[in-house]
Amino acid sequence: MKLAIDEAREGINAHHGGPFGCVIVRDGEIVGRGHNEVVKRHDSTCHGEMMAIRDACKKTGSHDLSGCELYTTAEPCPMCAGAIMWANIRKVYYGCNVSDTDSIGFRDKQFYEAPEDISEELHREECLEVFKEYTALKNKKHY
């Protein structure tokens, strides 16, 4: 966790974004690290966990981070939690909770509540055709 805190400090001192740092460990070895770079990259997906997952995937050469543990300075938001699950990370350790994050001006709490219905199905049949094409491929990989 101390290295995740160091990552967070590095990010805030460089004005990259909020105080969110993360490291990913497998078998006692750091395989990924990152901090919030939302402001630096002008990209709302560049949370500390996302940056660490990207780093770990690049370093390990795999999208599958099975056997890894993630240490982060704050409880992962739903986007990051989804990415953590997709990456097959087995355990998450976090420092601050959602209320702590809310108290310093971040709006994480609202993402845990039922969102407005902003989605609408469109061109399902054409999209199903793409799914059929994918299903017919040999040597496909599921992510």
Short mmCIF file of C-alpha atoms in Angstrom, two decimals:
data_model
loop_
_atom_site.label_atom_id
_atom_site.label_comp_id
_atom_site.label_asym_id
_atom_site.label_seq_id
_atom_site.Cartn_x
_atom_site.Cartn_y
_atom_site.Cartn_z
CA MET A 1 0.00 0.00 0.00
CA LYS A 2 2.90 2.35 0.69
CA LEU A 3 3.89 2.16 -2.99
CA ALA A 4 0.31 2.97 -4.03
CA ILE A 5 0.47 6.02 -1.76
CA ASP A 6 3.78 7.00 -3.37
CA GLU A 7 2.13 6.70 -6.80
CA ALA A 8 -0.73 8.95 -5.66
CA ARG A 9 1.71 11.56 -4.38
CA GLU A 10 3.69 11.43 -7.62
CA GLY A 11 0.51 12.08 -9.58
CA ILE A 12 -0.77 14.96 -7.47
CA ASN A 13 2.65 16.63 -7.32
CA ALA A 14 2.84 16.47 -11.13
CA HIS A 15 -0.75 17.79 -11.41
CA HIS A 16 -1.85 14.68 -13.30
CA GLY A 17 -5.14 14.27 -11.41
CA GLY A 18 -6.61 13.23 -8.08
CA PRO A 19 -4.89 11.45 -5.17
CA PHE A 20 -5.35 7.97 -6.53
CA GLY A 21 -2.41 5.60 -6.81
CA CYS A 22 -2.29 1.88 -7.45
CA VAL A 23 0.09 -1.07 -7.68
CA ILE A 24 -0.59 -4.61 -8.84
CA VAL A 25 1.38 -7.50 -7.35
CA ARG A 26 1.78 -11.12 -8.41
CA ASP A 27 3.79 -13.56 -6.29
CA GLY A 28 5.33 -10.71 -4.30
CA GLU A 29 6.51 -8.84 -7.41
CA ILE A 30 5.06 -5.57 -8.72
CA VAL A 31 3.77 -6.16 -12.23
CA GLY A 32 1.90 -2.87 -12.67
CA ARG A 33 1.68 0.60 -11.23
CA GLY A 34 -0.17 3.77 -12.01
CA HIS A 35 -1.79 6.89 -10.71
CA ASN A 36 -4.68 9.09 -11.77
CA GLU A 37 -3.86 10.80 -15.08
CA VAL A 38 -7.31 12.13 -15.98
CA VAL A 39 -6.15 15.76 -16.09
CA LYS A 40 -2.82 15.02 -17.77
CA ARG A 41 -4.32 12.91 -20.57
CA HIS A 42 -7.70 14.64 -20.82
CA ASP A 43 -9.23 11.18 -20.54
CA SER A 44 -11.86 10.32 -17.94
CA THR A 45 -10.86 6.63 -17.99
CA CYS A 46 -7.31 7.23 -16.73
CA HIS A 47 -7.98 6.38 -13.09
CA GLY A 48 -5.10 4.97 -11.04
CA GLU A 49 -6.44 1.41 -11.20
CA MET A 50 -6.97 1.62 -14.96
CA MET A 51 -3.43 2.90 -15.49
CA ALA A 52 -1.99 0.14 -13.29
CA ILE A 53 -4.03 -2.54 -15.09
CA ARG A 54 -2.82 -1.24 -18.47
CA ASP A 55 0.76 -1.26 -17.19
CA ALA A 56 0.45 -4.79 -15.79
CA CYS A 57 -1.11 -6.13 -18.99
CA LYS A 58 1.67 -4.58 -21.05
CA LYS A 59 4.41 -5.90 -18.75
CA THR A 60 2.95 -9.42 -18.48
CA GLY A 61 1.93 -9.62 -22.12
CA SER A 62 -1.56 -10.73 -21.14
CA HIS A 63 -5.01 -9.34 -20.47
CA ASP A 64 -5.41 -12.03 -17.80
CA LEU A 65 -4.04 -10.93 -14.45
CA SER A 66 -5.14 -14.04 -12.57
CA GLY A 67 -3.25 -14.47 -9.32
CA CYS A 68 -2.67 -10.74 -8.91
CA GLU A 69 -3.60 -8.50 -6.02
CA LEU A 70 -4.32 -4.79 -6.37
CA TYR A 71 -3.48 -2.08 -3.83
CA THR A 72 -5.13 1.30 -4.28
CA THR A 73 -5.46 4.46 -2.23
CA ALA A 74 -9.25 4.59 -2.64
CA GLU A 75 -12.12 2.17 -3.08
CA PRO A 76 -12.43 1.48 -6.81
CA CYS A 77 -15.28 3.18 -8.65
CA PRO A 78 -17.66 0.98 -10.67
CA MET A 79 -15.61 1.48 -13.88
CA CYS A 80 -12.42 0.37 -12.17
CA ALA A 81 -14.18 -2.46 -10.33
CA GLY A 82 -15.42 -3.73 -13.69
CA ALA A 83 -11.92 -3.58 -15.17
CA ILE A 84 -10.55 -5.38 -12.12
CA MET A 85 -13.08 -8.18 -12.62
CA TRP A 86 -12.38 -8.37 -16.38
CA ALA A 87 -8.66 -8.68 -15.59
CA ASN A 88 -9.34 -11.56 -13.14
CA ILE A 89 -7.56 -9.82 -10.26
CA ARG A 90 -8.29 -11.93 -7.19
CA LYS A 91 -8.05 -9.43 -4.34
CA VAL A 92 -8.30 -5.66 -3.87
CA TYR A 93 -6.94 -3.71 -0.91
CA TYR A 94 -8.02 -0.06 -0.65
CA GLY A 95 -7.25 2.77 1.75
CA CYS A 96 -10.02 5.38 1.63
CA ASN A 97 -13.69 4.50 1.12
CA VAL A 98 -16.34 6.15 -1.09
CA SER A 99 -17.39 8.55 1.68
CA ASP A 100 -13.78 9.69 2.07
CA THR A 101 -13.55 10.30 -1.67
CA ASP A 102 -16.83 12.22 -1.60
CA SER A 103 -15.56 14.39 1.24
CA ILE A 104 -12.71 15.76 -0.89
CA GLY A 105 -14.97 16.67 -3.81
CA PHE A 106 -15.10 13.59 -6.02
CA ARG A 107 -18.52 12.34 -7.11
CA ASP A 108 -17.98 8.59 -6.86
CA LYS A 109 -21.09 8.07 -4.70
CA GLN A 110 -23.45 8.93 -7.54
CA PHE A 111 -22.07 6.08 -9.64
CA TYR A 112 -23.15 3.54 -7.04
CA GLU A 113 -26.76 4.72 -7.30
CA ALA A 114 -29.18 3.74 -10.04
CA PRO A 115 -28.31 5.90 -13.05
CA GLU A 116 -30.78 7.58 -15.32
CA ASP A 117 -31.67 5.44 -18.30
CA ILE A 118 -29.18 6.77 -20.83
CA SER A 119 -29.06 3.61 -22.96
CA GLU A 120 -31.21 2.58 -25.88
CA GLU A 121 -31.02 -0.49 -28.09
CA LEU A 122 -30.24 0.38 -31.73
CA HIS A 123 -29.62 -1.76 -34.83
CA ARG A 124 -29.62 -5.02 -32.86
CA GLU A 125 -29.98 -7.25 -35.93
CA GLU A 126 -26.92 -5.78 -37.64
CA CYS A 127 -24.94 -6.07 -34.42
CA LEU A 128 -26.02 -9.69 -34.03
CA GLU A 129 -24.53 -10.33 -37.48
CA VAL A 130 -21.15 -9.16 -36.19
CA PHE A 131 -21.57 -11.49 -33.20
CA LYS A 132 -22.27 -14.38 -35.61
CA GLU A 133 -19.12 -13.52 -37.58
CA TYR A 134 -17.12 -13.58 -34.39
CA THR A 135 -18.64 -16.88 -33.27
CA ALA A 136 -17.66 -18.45 -36.61
CA LEU A 137 -13.99 -17.48 -36.23
CA LYS A 138 -11.47 -20.16 -35.34
CA ASN A 139 -8.91 -19.41 -32.63
CA LYS A 140 -11.03 -16.65 -31.11
CA LYS A 141 -10.28 -15.37 -27.66
CA HIS A 142 -12.88 -14.33 -25.13
CA TYR A 143 -12.17 -11.29 -23.03
#
